[in-house]
Structures are given as C-alpha cells and as structure tokens.
C-alpha cells in the first residue's frame, strides 16, 4: 500500500523538468553573484528501488514538516536502544547550545554492537579489504566485533587508565582496529579524537594537545598506493609536538598491521610505547559493561579547518549524533541489515565516522573498509572489490569519481556487480561527471544521492530522498528531513528560489546531528556559526539563531539546492578541508619567508588545489631550493594532502592601503580570471608583475571562473 502510494508520489514528483527560469539581471557584487547554469534534466529512481526503499512513504515527509519540529526527530531517536528514555526532545533554552533528547541515557557502542547480537551475531559487521590484492579480505562478525571491542575497552580502562570523559587521540590508517578502538572508547564514554592517518605527526600532536589527550593510539604502518608507509615514526613527532604545547603523553599504544610482526624503523620508547597485540593477551575474553551515558555526553571530537590558523575540535554528542546518523543512514543511504555497504572515504574524516562506522553499525548493516587508494593497482580495483563482496550500496567523492573516470572510463563495464544506490559527498560534482557515475558506475540501475553537509553538522543537510525525489545532476537537492535552510545575501535579505542568485546558505533550525560546541572554545563556536545572522544575542528563541554554513548556494525554482563551495578562507581539496591560514602559517615558520598567501586554483581531478604565494625577506634569493623548503614545511606541519600545486615567490603581495593582502586578486590571477577593480590597492602595479610571472603574459583574455573563486577573499 505504502509502496503504491510512494510510487504515485514519486511519479508525480518526477514530472518533466521545468524549463530553466529566465534569470533576472542581478547586480554583481561579492555577496550575490548571478549564477547562470543550464537547468539539468531529472533522473528517476526505478520501481524496483522504490519498492524496497526504507523511505518510500511520503507521510514521513509530512511527519518532519516544520509544524512537527522538534518532535519529528523522535523518529530518528527511536531507531536506537535507550537505557532511559528522554523527557525533552529539544532544550533550546541556552542558544545556540542546544540539548537533544534530554534526560535520555544510552551507550553508542551498545547500540552499534551488543544489541545486534541476538539477531545478527554471525553476520558480517565489517569486511576489511587490504590494499595488496593477494591478501584475503577479513570478515568481522558482530560477535567477533563484540569480543574485540570488549577486550580493547578492558585494555583502555585497566592498562591505559582511561575513564569516562577522558580524551584520547587516535592516529590510525584504514584498518579494522580503528573502528574497534573507536567503539571501545565509546563503550567507556572516553571521547575519541581520530586524526586522519595522512596528517603529519605535528598535526596530530597539535590536536592531541588541544584535546588534552594523555594517550595516543597508533598503528605501525599500512599499505598505500603499493608502498609501505612507516607510520609509527610520526608518533614520536606527535608526542614531541604535544609536549611543546604543554601536553604530556604518558602512553602510546601501537597496533601492528600484521599482529606479531612489527614493521617500523622507529624504535619503541621504553615505558611509553606498548604493542597492543601483546598487552591484549592479558584481556582475552574480558567483558566490560557499556557505560550508560547522558544523551548530551560528548562522543567524539573531529578537528577541522576554519578561518583562523588553529583547527577546531568539533564536539559531537552521543544521543543526538547517533540518532541523526542512524536516521540518515536508514532513509538516505537506504541501508538494510541485508545490504553490503561500501563507503570509500577514510574513517579519519567525518564521512567515515558517520557513514562507515556509527550509522551503518547502528543499523546492523555490513560496512566495508578498504585500506588503500581506489586506483591501486589499476582503475578496475573498486569494481573488483564490489563484484567480489557483492556490494550494493556505494559511497564516494567527486574527486574519486573523476579520478576513476580518467584512469579507466570503461572499467566498470568489465565487472559483474550491481549497485542499487550510490552517494557522492564532499564537493560539488559536475553534471558531466555525475552522468558518468550514473551511466557507467551505476549501470543506469542505481539511484544517486548527492549529499551536502559538513564536519560540524554530523550528517546530511541537503540530499534527495532516494525513492521519493527525482535526481538532478550537479544539485544536492532538497533539504533533508527536519532541516529548514534559507539563503541570505550579505545584508541578510533572503535570496529567493529561482532568482538565479547566489548567497550564503544557512539552516534556520537546530537538528540532533549538529555539533555541541568547539572543544574548549564556546565563544568561537558562537562567533563562527551563529553570529553572522543572529537576530538578537539575548534571544532565547531558536528561530533567532540560524546556523551559518560558510557555503555559497543557489536555490532553483524546484526547491533543489546547488552548493557552490566555501565562502570563507577554506579550500576544499579533493573533498577535504584545508584552512588557508594553516598553510600560510606553515610557510611563515620559515625564517626566510616574509609574507604568505594561499589561494585555491581549479583542478580537473581534485576540484581545488592550493597555490602558494610567498615573498621573501630582503637579501634572500628566490631559488628552486627555497620553493622546495616551503613545500617541505607544509608537508611536515600539515601532511601531504596540503602539498601545493605551485609556489610562486613574488617580489611583493597586492595589498589594501591598510596593509591587508588581497587574496582575491591572487586567486583571480591563478585562475586566469578578471582581477576586478584594483585601483584602490596600495600597490596596484604589482598585480601586473605577478600576472606576468604566473601566466607568462601581461593582461590577456580572462575566464568566467567558478563562483567560489569569485567569492574567495579576505574582505568578508
Ligand atoms: O563546501 C562544502 C563541501 O565540503 C564542505 C564540508 O567539508 P567537511 O567538513 O570536510 O565535510 C565533508 C564531508 C561532509 C562544505 O562546507 N561539500 C560537502 N558536501 C558537498 C559539498 N559541496 C558540494 N556538494 C556536496 N555534496
């Protein structure tokens, strides 16, 4: 019955695309840039998909309408096991520090592991696929996961001395011991802070110090792109860095990628470093009772880049977060316990936390973990994995899709796998790339959800409901259930649907997945996300506290949001956030560098890449060695992911009369775009000099350029 209704509704929604609205002339200024793109055709979910979908009843949409806010989110919380039911769904009395499911008690690990044992103990929870193709995949059932998580929890508590509320920093690659360690922390109520394995030891040390971690958890090494990465060495740097920041680390626990074989050149430090496989022998079959946590107890920190130099620790709560990722995994990722779900992201990013670990495991799904890079040893690898494991839900980023398309556009055709559902996340996807994903990877059988969200938001904010909405290439789609967005211009005037103008996308209401605060910096939390469009700082009404996402967006007449990219000093490289200030401060750590500015440049595969401009102190020569020194400083302080595309050593930076570097002008030059009015600069002549140096010519034809680069700048 519900299915027939859903199909009817979907067919209704799936009407032919409306012709593109005629775009009114909009005054081009920085806040509201007219965006002209071709209106794309809709694609429709198949009746087969709709028939089996978790969200195919339009009544659910009604249930989440604004009139039912905030109680609508009970539907998500009810997917979990609560030790004690909550009395207040949303306590908004201290904006913007929302409290969700107040009075409720639960344990995240219990919800992801223990409660599935009765029905699914012998079912695969995690399937680990090593990068070397000759190494067999490892299947970890829910029963085995339960055993291993308990043993690690016992070790963390009794050997490492960790207690509820303590923070622990985990710097590990994509091996099953990573989610096992996270779940063991959750079992104890220990707040985990996972640092992406590709970040440097320094980056890890800074984050460990900020979170006050006394214990670091590492792995000796891992396979990446056919090479063995010795990871343990970065633990020593992390400990040193944390120490310089005033944080002492007592214990470093080291997992071995191959138990029994230590594969690192780096020595073990007596009394500080311990091999987990050896310590665990004392905890064989130990069982630790899950600690019943307040819904508002922090579950984890996830550091992300912001507008200032220091990465901020986004603090996520236990109840609201878990409810939100369980709900969105169920209804948007369409996960059932019988599905084999593979998200190719890294657990070290929020996508991996929400949609490899917590969401899928909360639903008793099977989640695949792949150690390596997608195109190793060739571009057919992901499709071989999909075929072998019979993956039917696939989740990745536009960068990976572009890469696989370039490296082997026909490869998917050679393999006999069938996806019912695919996700894209992390950056805007070009309609042409979307269509390849749909036609070739999805074999025209799979629905696609383009999910827009952020580290801060815990889970999806805009995406199509896979069985109920049509898909439109390049658009994230309508808001997720219970999310009410709005686009405002810089002056706070609403940018209307179908106007063709861009503005700042905000979410008018709180939702359970939103972070609680920035770890140790509540003022920064308020200033960064709520100050911009706050109507009254004294107000106790949530309606006066919209969430500012720092993304540019356009709303089409059909209610679909198209996300244009960051409007702050953050560059989205291959779907990962890089703060320009972080990269700049790495450059400035060199005594020879006088000034540094980092801007985004368009890249065919990675979306955006950082381009670095530095000026040197008097008497220092602009040599190739100097450029290499800058690159190496960036890699050491942040990691290889921040490696710039180019480093330009310039005689001076374009500056305003007050001395501010005009990054917008440098971004325009790096992307062959119009630099706009530069007459008000203190040194307008330098612009032409830099242009000749970078482009090899004086003023030539300019490109239109994407909106985020136009919007990139330091004035806002
Ligand atoms: O600019 C948006 C972009 O990625 C940013 C968030 O990055 P991060 O916190 O690392 O989280 C990535 C995974 C959620 C956003 O501010 N972004 C994310 N998803 C999309 C996107 N841009 C366009 N379309 C998306 N689907």
GROMACS .gro file of N, CA, C and O and ligand atoms in nm, residues 350-351 425-428 450-455 551 563 566 572 575 577, ligand 1:
model
   98
  350UNK      N    1   3.492   1.309   0.884
  350UNK     CA    2   3.356   1.292   0.940
  350UNK      C    3   3.275   1.192   0.858
  350UNK      O    4   3.195   1.117   0.913
  351UNK      N    5   3.296   1.187   0.727
  351UNK     CA    6   3.218   1.092   0.645
  351UNK      C    7   3.239   0.950   0.697
  351UNK      O    8   3.144   0.872   0.707
  425UNK      N    9   2.970   1.287  -0.212
  425UNK     CA   10   2.980   1.376  -0.097
  425UNK      C   11   3.110   1.454  -0.098
  425UNK      O   12   3.210   1.408  -0.153
  426UNK      N   13   3.107   1.572  -0.040
  426UNK     CA   14   3.231   1.642  -0.009
  426UNK      C   15   3.263   1.762  -0.095
  426UNK      O   16   3.338   1.849  -0.054
  427UNK      N   17   3.210   1.767  -0.217
  427UNK     CA   18   3.240   1.879  -0.306
  427UNK      C   19   3.134   1.877  -0.416
  427UNK      O   20   3.068   1.775  -0.437
  428UNK      N   21   3.123   1.987  -0.485
  428UNK     CA   22   3.025   1.988  -0.594
  428UNK      C   23   3.068   1.890  -0.704
  428UNK      O   24   3.186   1.873  -0.730
  450UNK      N   25   2.330   1.303  -0.382
  450UNK     CA   26   2.440   1.399  -0.370
  450UNK      C   27   2.418   1.467  -0.236
  450UNK      O   28   2.325   1.545  -0.220
  451UNK      N   29   2.501   1.432  -0.138
  451UNK     CA   30   2.473   1.472  -0.001
  451UNK      C   31   2.561   1.589   0.040
  451UNK      O   32   2.683   1.577   0.043
  452UNK      N   33   2.497   1.701   0.071
  452UNK     CA   34   2.573   1.818   0.118
  452UNK      C   35   2.566   1.824   0.270
  452UNK      O   36   2.458   1.818   0.328
  453UNK      N   37   2.681   1.836   0.332
  453UNK     CA   38   2.689   1.852   0.477
  453UNK      C   39   2.831   1.887   0.515
  453UNK      O   40   2.913   1.915   0.427
  454UNK      N   41   2.863   1.886   0.643
  454UNK     CA   42   2.994   1.931   0.692
  454UNK      C   43   3.033   1.855   0.819
  454UNK      O   44   2.947   1.797   0.885
  455UNK      N   45   3.161   1.866   0.853
  455UNK     CA   46   3.210   1.806   0.977
  455UNK      C   47   3.122   1.850   1.095
  455UNK      O   48   3.091   1.773   1.184
  551UNK      N   49   2.900   2.829   0.317
  551UNK     CA   50   2.898   2.781   0.179
  551UNK      C   51   2.809   2.872   0.096
  551UNK      O   52   2.705   2.918   0.144
  563UNK      N   53   2.514   2.362  -0.437
  563UNK     CA   54   2.617   2.416  -0.347
  563UNK      C   55   2.735   2.460  -0.432
  563UNK      O   56   2.785   2.385  -0.516
  566UNK      N   57   3.293   2.692  -0.061
  566UNK     CA   58   3.320   2.770   0.058
  566UNK      C   59   3.328   2.920   0.026
  566UNK      O   60   3.380   2.960  -0.076
  572UNK      N   61   3.862   2.356  -0.046
  572UNK     CA   62   3.815   2.219  -0.046
  572UNK      C   63   3.898   2.139  -0.147
  572UNK      O   64   3.872   2.141  -0.266
  575UNK      N   65   3.772   1.720  -0.169
  575UNK     CA   66   3.669   1.694  -0.069
  575UNK      C   67   3.717   1.706   0.074
  575UNK      O   68   3.645   1.674   0.167
  577UNK      N   69   3.891   1.957   0.375
  577UNK     CA   70   3.905   2.099   0.406
  577UNK      C   71   4.045   2.135   0.448
  577UNK      O   72   4.104   2.072   0.533
  717LIG     O1   73   3.189   2.327   0.088
  717LIG     C1   74   3.110   2.220   0.131
  717LIG     C2   75   3.169   2.091   0.080
  717LIG     O2   76   3.251   2.039   0.183
  717LIG     C3   77   3.246   2.126   0.297
  717LIG     C4   78   3.249   2.046   0.424
  717LIG     O3   79   3.371   1.975   0.432
  717LIG     P1   80   3.395   1.876   0.552
  717LIG     O4   81   3.361   1.941   0.679
  717LIG     O5   82   3.532   1.822   0.535
  717LIG     O6   83   3.292   1.761   0.529
  717LIG     C5   84   3.300   1.687   0.411
  717LIG     C6   85   3.201   1.573   0.416
  717LIG     C7   86   3.066   1.613   0.456
  717LIG     C8   87   3.119   2.202   0.281
  717LIG     O7   88   3.122   2.323   0.353
  717LIG     N1   89   3.067   1.991   0.045
  717LIG     C9   90   3.032   1.884   0.119
  717LIG     N2   91   2.940   1.810   0.053
  717LIG    C10   92   2.913   1.873  -0.062
  717LIG    C11   93   2.993   1.989  -0.068
  717LIG     N3   94   2.988   2.074  -0.171
  717LIG    C12   95   2.903   2.045  -0.271
  717LIG     N4   96   2.824   1.936  -0.273
  717LIG    C13   97   2.826   1.846  -0.173
  717LIG     N5   98   2.750   1.739  -0.178
   0.00000   0.00000   0.00000
